[in-house]
Short mmCIF file of C-alpha atoms in Angstrom, two decimals:
data_model
loop_
_atom_site.label_atom_id
_atom_site.label_comp_id
_atom_site.label_asym_id
_atom_site.label_seq_id
_atom_site.Cartn_x
_atom_site.Cartn_y
_atom_site.Cartn_z
CA MET A 1 217.47 206.41 230.84
CA GLN A 2 219.82 208.89 229.17
CA ASP A 3 222.40 206.16 228.82
CA ILE A 4 219.87 203.90 227.15
CA ILE A 5 218.99 206.62 224.63
CA ALA A 6 222.68 207.24 223.98
CA ILE A 7 223.33 203.53 223.38
CA LEU A 8 220.33 203.31 221.07
CA ARG A 9 221.62 206.35 219.17
CA ASP A 10 225.14 204.97 218.79
CA TYR A 11 224.41 201.26 218.38
CA GLY A 12 220.70 201.12 217.51
CA LEU A 13 221.34 200.48 213.83
CA LEU A 14 223.90 197.77 214.63
CA LEU A 15 221.39 196.05 216.92
CA ALA A 16 218.64 196.38 214.33
CA ILE A 17 220.34 195.23 211.11
CA GLY A 18 223.99 194.49 211.91
CA GLN A 19 226.62 195.65 209.39
CA PHE A 20 224.08 195.72 206.58
CA PRO A 21 224.33 197.02 203.81
CA GLU A 22 228.15 197.23 204.06
CA GLY A 23 228.43 193.77 205.58
CA PRO A 24 226.26 190.78 206.40
CA ILE A 25 222.81 191.37 207.83
CA GLY A 26 222.61 190.90 211.59
CA GLY A 27 220.91 191.97 214.80
CA LEU A 28 217.15 191.96 215.13
CA ALA A 29 216.70 191.56 211.37
CA LEU A 30 218.69 188.33 211.42
CA THR A 31 216.77 187.11 214.47
CA LEU A 32 213.52 187.53 212.55
CA ILE A 33 214.98 186.00 209.38
CA LEU A 34 216.16 182.97 211.38
CA ALA A 35 212.77 182.55 213.04
CA LEU A 36 210.82 182.98 209.80
CA SER A 37 212.97 180.63 207.76
CA GLY A 38 212.89 178.17 210.65
CA LEU A 39 209.09 178.20 210.59
CA LEU A 40 208.72 178.07 206.80
CA LEU A 41 211.23 175.24 206.38
CA SER A 42 209.97 173.17 209.30
CA PHE A 43 206.29 173.52 208.36
CA PRO A 44 206.15 171.05 205.44
CA LEU A 45 208.37 168.61 207.34
CA SER A 46 206.20 168.83 210.43
CA VAL A 47 203.05 168.11 208.41
CA LEU A 48 204.73 164.97 207.07
CA ILE A 49 205.90 163.84 210.51
CA GLY A 50 202.62 164.84 212.19
CA VAL A 51 200.60 162.80 209.68
CA GLY A 52 203.18 160.01 210.00
CA ARG A 53 202.63 159.95 213.78
CA ILE A 54 199.04 158.80 213.27
CA SER A 55 199.66 156.76 210.14
CA PRO A 56 197.80 153.42 209.93
CA ASN A 57 201.17 151.91 209.00
CA PRO A 58 202.77 150.99 212.36
CA ALA A 59 206.33 151.21 211.05
CA VAL A 60 205.81 154.78 209.81
CA ALA A 61 204.03 155.76 213.03
CA ARG A 62 206.81 154.35 215.18
CA LEU A 63 209.56 156.00 213.13
CA ALA A 64 207.84 159.39 213.32
CA ALA A 65 207.25 158.98 217.07
CA ALA A 66 210.91 158.07 217.61
CA PHE A 67 212.05 161.18 215.73
CA VAL A 68 209.78 163.43 217.77
CA SER A 69 210.78 161.88 221.12
CA VAL A 70 214.51 161.98 220.50
CA VAL A 71 214.50 165.58 219.26
CA ARG A 72 212.30 166.67 222.17
CA ALA A 73 214.66 164.90 224.58
CA LEU A 74 217.71 166.91 223.46
CA PRO A 75 218.52 170.52 224.33
CA LEU A 76 218.55 172.79 221.26
CA LEU A 77 222.20 173.48 222.02
CA MET A 78 223.06 169.78 221.57
CA LEU A 79 221.26 169.81 218.19
CA ILE A 80 223.31 172.83 217.13
CA PHE A 81 226.52 170.97 218.01
CA TRP A 82 225.32 167.90 216.11
CA ALA A 83 224.39 170.01 213.08
CA TYR A 84 227.83 171.63 213.17
CA PHE A 85 229.33 168.14 212.94
CA ILE A 86 226.90 166.26 210.70
CA VAL A 87 225.90 168.80 208.02
CA PRO A 88 229.46 169.13 206.64
CA LEU A 89 229.73 165.32 206.57
CA ILE A 90 226.56 165.07 204.50
CA ILE A 91 227.20 167.84 202.00
CA GLY A 92 230.97 167.39 201.93
CA GLN A 93 232.04 170.95 202.68
CA THR A 94 232.24 173.22 205.69
CA VAL A 95 229.17 175.32 206.40
CA SER A 96 228.64 178.69 208.06
CA GLY A 97 227.31 179.10 211.57
CA LEU A 98 224.16 180.54 210.04
CA THR A 99 223.41 177.36 208.06
CA THR A 100 224.17 175.26 211.13
CA VAL A 101 221.71 177.20 213.25
CA ILE A 102 218.97 177.07 210.61
CA VAL A 103 219.37 173.29 210.26
CA ALA A 104 219.24 172.80 214.04
CA LEU A 105 216.25 175.13 214.44
CA VAL A 106 214.37 173.37 211.64
CA VAL A 107 214.96 169.92 213.12
CA TYR A 108 214.00 171.11 216.62
CA GLU A 109 210.94 172.99 215.42
CA THR A 110 209.77 170.15 213.18
CA ALA A 111 209.41 167.88 216.22
CA TYR A 112 207.33 170.42 218.14
CA LEU A 113 205.23 171.51 215.14
CA ALA A 114 204.57 167.87 214.24
CA GLU A 115 202.94 167.46 217.65
CA VAL A 116 200.81 170.54 216.96
CA VAL A 117 199.72 169.08 213.60
CA ARG A 118 199.01 165.71 215.17
CA ALA A 119 196.92 167.24 217.98
CA ALA A 120 194.97 169.33 215.44
CA ILE A 121 194.16 166.25 213.35
CA LEU A 122 193.12 164.23 216.39
CA ALA A 123 190.85 167.09 217.51
CA LEU A 124 188.69 166.69 214.39
CA PRO A 125 185.70 164.36 214.71
CA LYS A 126 186.57 160.81 213.65
CA GLY A 127 183.50 160.66 211.44
CA GLN A 128 185.25 162.91 208.92
CA VAL A 129 187.78 160.27 207.93
CA GLU A 130 185.15 157.56 207.90
CA ALA A 131 182.75 159.64 205.79
CA SER A 132 185.45 160.58 203.34
CA ARG A 133 186.74 157.01 203.03
CA SER A 134 183.25 155.63 202.52
CA LEU A 135 182.75 158.20 199.75
CA GLY A 136 185.59 156.44 197.97
CA LEU A 137 188.45 158.90 198.62
CA SER A 138 191.84 157.31 199.21
CA TYR A 139 193.77 157.80 202.47
CA VAL A 140 196.03 160.37 200.83
CA GLN A 141 193.10 162.24 199.28
CA THR A 142 191.27 162.24 202.62
CA MET A 143 194.30 163.69 204.40
CA LYS A 144 195.12 166.24 201.72
CA ASP A 145 191.61 167.45 200.83
CA ILE A 146 189.52 166.88 203.95
CA ILE A 147 191.56 166.57 207.13
CA LEU A 148 194.63 168.77 206.72
CA PRO A 149 192.88 171.92 205.44
CA GLN A 150 190.66 171.96 208.54
CA ALA A 151 193.30 170.78 211.00
CA LEU A 152 195.94 173.27 209.84
CA PHE A 153 193.43 176.13 209.91
CA ASN A 154 192.49 175.27 213.48
CA ALA A 155 196.17 175.00 214.36
CA ILE A 156 197.05 178.56 213.27
CA PRO A 157 197.20 179.88 216.87
CA SER A 158 199.47 177.01 217.97
CA ILE A 159 201.65 177.51 214.91
CA LEU A 160 201.99 181.20 215.79
CA ASN A 161 202.88 180.18 219.35
CA GLN A 162 205.62 178.01 217.91
CA PHE A 163 206.85 181.04 215.97
CA ILE A 164 207.13 182.97 219.24
CA SER A 165 209.15 180.18 220.78
CA LEU A 166 211.31 180.15 217.64
CA VAL A 167 212.03 183.87 217.99
CA LYS A 168 213.22 183.18 221.54
CA ASN A 169 215.17 180.08 220.52
CA THR A 170 217.18 181.94 217.86
CA SER A 171 219.05 183.56 220.75
CA VAL A 172 220.91 180.27 221.23
CA ALA A 173 222.71 181.01 217.94
CA TYR A 174 224.82 183.29 220.14
CA ILE A 175 226.76 180.22 221.31
CA ILE A 176 228.29 179.69 217.86
CA SER A 177 228.75 183.43 217.26
CA VAL A 178 225.96 183.97 214.74
CA ASP A 179 225.40 187.72 214.73
CA GLU A 180 221.72 187.77 215.69
CA LEU A 181 220.24 190.13 218.28
CA THR A 182 221.63 188.48 221.43
CA TYR A 183 225.13 188.20 219.98
CA ALA A 184 224.96 191.79 218.70
CA ALA A 185 224.00 193.01 222.17
CA TYR A 186 226.81 190.96 223.70
CA GLN A 187 229.24 192.64 221.31
CA VAL A 188 227.92 196.10 222.15
CA ASN A 189 228.26 195.28 225.86
CA ALA A 190 231.84 194.12 225.31
CA GLN A 191 232.66 197.40 223.57
CA LEU A 192 231.07 199.63 226.18
CA LEU A 193 232.22 197.56 229.17
CA THR A 194 230.62 199.85 231.77
CA LYS A 195 226.96 199.75 230.72
CA PRO A 196 225.76 196.12 231.09
CA VAL A 197 222.48 197.10 232.76
CA GLU A 198 221.51 199.46 229.97
CA VAL A 199 222.55 197.08 227.17
CA TYR A 200 220.68 194.11 228.63
CA VAL A 201 217.62 196.21 229.41
CA ILE A 202 217.53 197.15 225.71
CA LEU A 203 218.01 193.52 224.68
CA ALA A 204 215.35 192.16 227.02
CA ALA A 205 212.91 194.94 226.13
CA THR A 206 213.30 194.27 222.41
CA TYR A 207 212.46 190.58 222.77
CA PHE A 208 209.67 191.45 225.16
CA ILE A 209 208.00 193.89 222.78
CA ILE A 210 208.14 191.41 219.89
CA CYS A 211 207.00 188.33 221.78
CA PHE A 212 204.39 190.15 223.85
CA SER A 213 202.76 191.70 220.77
CA LEU A 214 202.86 188.36 218.95
CA ASN A 215 201.19 186.78 221.98
CA ARG A 216 198.41 189.36 221.82
CA LEU A 217 198.04 188.65 218.10
CA VAL A 218 197.71 184.93 218.83
CA LYS A 219 194.89 185.62 221.29
CA LEU A 220 193.11 187.72 218.67
CA VAL A 221 193.50 185.04 215.99
CA GLU A 222 192.36 182.39 218.45
CA ARG A 223 189.07 184.26 219.05
CA ARG A 224 188.56 184.82 215.33
CA ILE A 225 189.11 181.16 214.50
CA HIS A 226 186.91 180.07 217.35
CA THR A 227 184.00 182.19 216.12
CA SER A 228 184.51 181.20 212.49
CA ARG A 229 184.54 177.51 213.43
CA GLN A 230 181.48 177.98 215.63
CA ALA A 231 179.49 179.94 213.05
CA PRO A 232 178.59 177.09 210.66
CA ILE A 233 177.60 174.88 213.57
CA ALA A 234 175.43 177.63 215.04
CA ALA A 235 173.84 178.27 211.62
CA GLU A 236 173.15 174.56 211.28
CA ALA A 237 171.61 174.44 214.74
CA ALA A 238 169.42 177.44 213.91
CA ALA A 239 168.25 175.86 210.65
CA MET B 1 234.93 157.10 210.26
CA THR B 2 236.02 154.71 212.99
CA LEU B 3 234.59 155.07 216.42
CA ASP B 4 236.99 155.17 219.30
CA PHE B 5 235.23 155.65 222.60
CA ALA B 6 238.39 154.66 224.47
CA ALA B 7 240.01 157.92 223.34
CA ILE B 8 237.55 159.98 225.34
CA LEU B 9 237.09 157.60 228.24
CA THR B 10 240.46 158.33 229.78
CA PRO B 11 240.33 159.08 233.52
CA GLN B 12 240.70 162.82 232.88
CA TYR B 13 237.87 163.15 230.33
CA THR B 14 235.60 160.73 232.17
CA GLN B 15 236.09 162.90 235.21
CA TRP B 16 235.09 166.04 233.25
CA MET B 17 232.00 164.39 231.83
CA LEU B 18 230.92 162.93 235.16
CA SER B 19 231.36 166.23 236.91
CA GLY B 20 229.43 167.91 234.06
CA ALA B 21 226.60 165.44 234.49
CA MET B 22 226.54 166.04 238.24
CA THR B 23 226.47 169.81 237.74
CA SER B 24 223.57 169.48 235.27
CA LEU B 25 221.66 167.34 237.74
CA ALA B 26 222.41 169.66 240.66
CA LEU B 27 221.30 172.66 238.62
CA PHE B 28 218.12 170.89 237.54
CA ALA B 29 217.20 169.55 240.98
CA SER B 30 217.81 172.78 242.87
CA ALA B 31 216.15 174.94 240.22
CA TRP B 32 213.15 172.61 240.18
CA VAL B 33 212.61 172.75 243.95
CA LEU B 34 213.03 176.53 244.09
CA ALA B 35 210.80 176.98 241.03
CA PHE B 36 208.08 174.82 242.52
CA LEU B 37 208.08 176.71 245.82
CA THR B 38 208.17 180.09 244.09
CA ALA B 39 205.37 179.07 241.73
CA SER B 40 203.15 178.03 244.65
CA LEU B 41 203.84 181.36 246.28
CA LEU B 42 203.06 183.22 243.05
CA VAL B 43 199.76 181.40 242.67
CA ALA B 44 198.78 182.22 246.24
CA ILE B 45 199.70 185.89 245.80
CA GLY B 46 198.14 186.13 242.35
CA SER B 47 194.80 184.73 243.37
CA ALA B 48 194.43 187.08 246.35
CA PRO B 49 191.55 189.51 245.81
CA PHE B 50 193.97 192.44 245.65
CA ARG B 51 194.63 194.15 242.31
CA PRO B 52 198.27 195.25 242.79
CA ALA B 53 199.19 191.70 243.86
CA GLN B 54 197.59 190.22 240.74
CA PHE B 55 199.28 192.80 238.56
CA THR B 56 202.72 192.11 240.08
CA VAL B 57 202.40 188.36 239.47
CA ALA B 58 201.11 188.91 235.93
CA THR B 59 204.07 191.19 235.16
CA PHE B 60 206.51 188.64 236.57
CA VAL B 61 204.98 185.91 234.40
CA GLU B 62 204.91 188.02 231.23
CA TYR B 63 208.54 189.09 231.68
CA HIS B 64 209.71 185.50 231.94
CA ARG B 65 207.53 184.18 229.15
CA ASN B 66 208.44 186.79 226.56
CA ILE B 67 212.22 186.92 226.88
CA PRO B 68 214.57 184.12 225.79
CA MET B 69 215.95 181.97 228.63
CA LEU B 70 219.49 182.72 227.51
CA VAL B 71 218.87 186.47 227.73
CA GLN B 72 217.44 186.03 231.22
CA ILE B 73 220.65 184.24 232.21
CA PHE B 74 222.68 187.12 230.75
CA VAL B 75 220.57 189.70 232.59
CA TRP B 76 221.38 187.97 235.87
CA TYR B 77 225.02 187.34 235.11
CA PHE B 78 225.99 190.62 233.44
CA ALA B 79 223.48 193.23 234.58
CA MET B 80 222.25 192.22 238.05
CA PRO B 81 225.66 192.39 239.80
CA GLN B 82 225.57 196.16 239.09
CA LEU B 83 222.19 196.51 240.76
CA LEU B 84 222.58 194.18 243.75
CA PRO B 85 224.15 195.48 246.98
CA ASP B 86 227.95 195.16 246.89
CA ALA B 87 228.02 192.76 249.82
CA TRP B 88 225.74 190.31 247.96
CA THR B 89 227.78 190.49 244.80
CA THR B 90 230.98 189.84 246.73
CA TRP B 91 229.42 186.85 248.46
CA ILE B 92 228.08 185.42 245.20
CA ASN B 93 231.41 185.92 243.44
CA ALA B 94 233.11 184.01 246.22
CA HIS B 95 230.64 181.12 245.84
CA ASN B 96 230.69 180.07 242.18
CA SER B 97 228.78 183.06 240.81
CA GLU B 98 228.15 181.38 237.42
CA PHE B 99 226.26 178.53 239.03
CA ILE B 100 224.28 180.80 241.34
CA PHE B 101 223.20 183.26 238.65
CA ALA B 102 222.29 180.46 236.24
CA LEU B 103 220.30 178.83 239.03
CA ILE B 104 218.43 182.06 239.83
CA ALA B 105 217.60 182.72 236.16
CA LEU B 106 216.49 179.12 235.58
CA PHE B 107 214.31 178.81 238.64
CA LEU B 108 212.61 182.20 238.23
CA ASN B 109 211.80 181.39 234.61
CA SER B 110 210.47 177.97 235.47
CA ALA B 111 208.48 179.40 238.38
CA ALA B 112 206.66 181.74 235.99
CA TYR B 113 205.61 178.87 233.71
CA MET B 114 204.78 176.53 236.60
CA SER B 115 202.64 179.18 238.29
CA GLU B 116 200.60 179.52 235.10
CA ASP B 117 200.12 175.74 234.98
CA MET B 118 199.03 175.67 238.61
CA ARG B 119 196.74 178.65 238.10
CA SER B 120 194.90 176.83 235.31
CA GLY B 121 194.71 173.81 237.61
CA LEU B 122 193.27 176.02 240.32
CA ARG B 123 190.72 177.51 237.95
CA SER B 124 189.45 174.02 237.17
CA LEU B 125 188.34 173.66 240.83
CA PRO B 126 184.87 174.79 241.89
CA ARG B 127 184.81 178.18 243.66
CA GLU B 128 182.80 176.74 246.52
CA GLN B 129 185.90 175.00 247.85
CA MET B 130 187.42 178.29 248.95
CA GLU B 131 184.13 179.39 250.45
CA ALA B 132 183.73 176.07 252.25
CA GLY B 133 187.27 176.28 253.59
CA ARG B 134 186.73 179.81 254.84
CA ALA B 135 183.36 178.89 256.34
CA LEU B 136 185.05 176.08 258.27
CA GLY B 137 187.25 178.69 259.91
CA LEU B 138 190.46 178.22 257.88
CA SER B 139 192.30 181.38 256.92
CA TYR B 140 192.77 182.35 253.26
CA LEU B 141 196.34 181.03 253.28
CA GLN B 142 195.39 177.80 255.07
CA THR B 143 192.60 177.11 252.59
CA MET B 144 195.04 177.75 249.75
CA ARG B 145 197.81 175.59 251.17
CA ASP B 146 195.83 172.68 252.59
CA VAL B 147 192.74 172.47 250.40
CA LEU B 148 193.12 174.11 247.02
CA LEU B 149 196.82 173.86 246.09
CA PRO B 150 197.15 170.07 246.57
CA GLN B 151 194.21 169.51 244.21
CA ALA B 152 195.37 172.16 241.76
CA ILE B 153 198.81 170.58 241.60
CA ARG B 154 197.29 167.20 240.79
CA ALA B 155 195.24 168.72 237.97
CA ALA B 156 198.28 170.61 236.71
CA LEU B 157 200.61 167.62 236.85
CA PRO B 158 200.83 166.93 233.07
CA PRO B 159 201.87 170.50 232.12
CA LEU B 160 204.14 170.64 235.19
CA ILE B 161 205.98 167.55 233.97
CA ASN B 162 206.35 169.11 230.53
CA GLN B 163 207.77 172.21 232.17
CA SER B 164 210.21 170.05 234.15
CA LEU B 165 211.47 168.62 230.87
CA ALA B 166 211.90 172.14 229.49
CA LEU B 167 213.80 173.13 232.65
CA PHE B 168 216.09 170.11 232.41
CA LYS B 169 216.97 170.94 228.82
CA ALA B 170 217.39 174.63 229.64
CA THR B 171 220.16 173.83 232.13
CA SER B 172 222.38 173.36 229.05
CA LEU B 173 222.19 177.12 228.44
CA ALA B 174 224.16 177.71 231.63
CA MET B 175 227.27 176.86 229.61
CA ALA B 176 226.96 180.30 227.99
CA ILE B 177 228.20 181.92 231.19
CA GLY B 178 230.75 179.20 231.89
CA VAL B 179 228.93 176.77 234.17
CA ALA B 180 230.72 173.46 233.63
CA GLU B 181 227.59 171.36 233.13
CA MET B 182 227.21 168.48 230.68
CA THR B 183 227.09 170.49 227.43
CA TYR B 184 230.07 172.57 228.51
CA ALA B 185 232.04 169.47 229.52
CA SER B 186 231.31 167.68 226.26
CA ARG B 187 232.46 170.65 224.23
CA GLN B 188 235.61 170.82 226.33
CA VAL B 189 236.38 167.14 225.76
CA GLU B 190 235.59 167.55 222.06
CA ASN B 191 238.00 170.47 221.82
CA GLU B 192 240.80 168.40 223.32
CA THR B 193 240.22 165.09 221.55
CA TYR B 194 238.51 166.02 218.24
CA ARG B 195 236.39 162.93 218.88
CA THR B 196 233.23 164.86 218.02
CA PHE B 197 230.86 161.96 217.42
CA GLU B 198 231.83 159.96 220.50
CA THR B 199 231.74 162.97 222.81
CA PHE B 200 228.39 164.30 221.64
CA ALA B 201 226.97 160.76 221.62
CA ILE B 202 227.77 160.40 225.31
CA ALA B 203 226.38 163.85 226.17
CA SER B 204 223.26 163.17 224.09
CA ALA B 205 222.78 159.80 225.77
CA PHE B 206 222.81 161.59 229.11
CA TYR B 207 220.12 164.08 228.03
CA VAL B 208 217.99 161.50 226.22
CA THR B 209 218.02 159.10 229.19
CA LEU B 210 216.85 161.69 231.67
CA SER B 211 214.40 163.34 229.28
CA PHE B 212 212.87 159.95 228.49
CA ALA B 213 212.50 159.25 232.19
CA ILE B 214 210.64 162.55 232.61
CA MET B 215 208.49 161.83 229.52
CA ALA B 216 207.69 158.34 230.85
CA LEU B 217 206.56 159.88 234.11
CA GLY B 218 204.33 162.23 232.11
CA ALA B 219 202.83 159.36 230.10
CA TRP B 220 202.18 157.42 233.31
CA VAL B 221 200.37 160.39 234.91
CA ASP B 222 198.31 160.87 231.74
CA ARG B 223 197.25 157.22 231.76
CA ARG B 224 196.32 157.41 235.44
CA ASN B 225 194.32 160.61 234.92
CA GLN B 226 192.48 159.06 231.99
CA LYS B 227 191.66 156.00 234.04
CA ALA B 228 190.47 158.20 236.91
CA ALA B 229 188.29 160.18 234.50
CA GLY B 230 186.87 156.96 233.07
CA HIS B 231 185.52 155.79 236.43
#
């Protein structure tokens, strides 16, 4: 226990924010930045792919399904290697490990989030699309104004769950030496040499605290959404 | 960019890739079996009417669900050897320690997820089954093993197959501690040949083929369940 406190005292700041502000930001802060940017960037893409999955146009639906299946079939690590190779080819210059990891995380996350979006749309009663179309709204209007606002609201718990899995997945950035939390802890362990138990207890505990609290938050949000979605129906039934 | 698969299909590199594929498969198969057995055990322990047992299983599950797989591998590889008895560590080091620690981390993690899937499957069964089993003179464990678990596993099959896919993909993380599985082998070949596209294409084909097989199995089970529900 004393050793853990000593390590936290000597290396706590390094694990929390890396070399910042003297150098690049790292550690836990970078882990959270990676996860957040991964979620924000993959969200619009996943809505497109998720809607594409159930598009009435079979070519679009098949293309979207193929994207989701192939990405889900590959380990994240393989996607990181591909991004390392393909991104420089596309933009014509070498890119940092950080960019590589963000690209890979976004592609990976888009496939999983798209399935969340698709499931949320399919969970809505079919009558909604039919009602909206018969009122004269176009397919795009129906999606944008009727279906997606409800589906995405209902999907908030699943989206938060995806965020938790993103936080955990950022640890894979370690493989290409991006200085997030896992890599930072590995570095600290390499410097100390004799305290692997303490270092990895700190590392595991940090992830645990973050993911466990997020999980609790998801449960809370889930209950809230459930009651708020039930309320209008109950009011209707009462009236 | 011209493709040249011949450059990486020399006997040496083919050998590396094949042995990588075999290691991935061995890791997956052995971790799956151990995970499945452990998960069944966890479900049995966790559903016993004994608070400390439930708490222990819940803690095990929460630990594995809230920490990245890679970190769990590191905990086993870097930290556990300090805590295990010396004789064990010596034995493991003499028997491909990287593979063994990766296997332990992978199967324990998968067991946690699988046990949750099975537990939900179990919860979908009527309570009377346990009572009926006990009334017929079976012990708690016998009722669990012969009556409840087989049904629970059938109900939990779709999420179990999803978890199997996750486990298969997670075997790639073993490269982080130097297990020469497929991802490791492909990076090694890539380092030697600079044939990035060809090497990663072959490795990806390996993962996609097996993942698709697992997904197809999942789709088949889903269809069968839907048909069974329809009747």
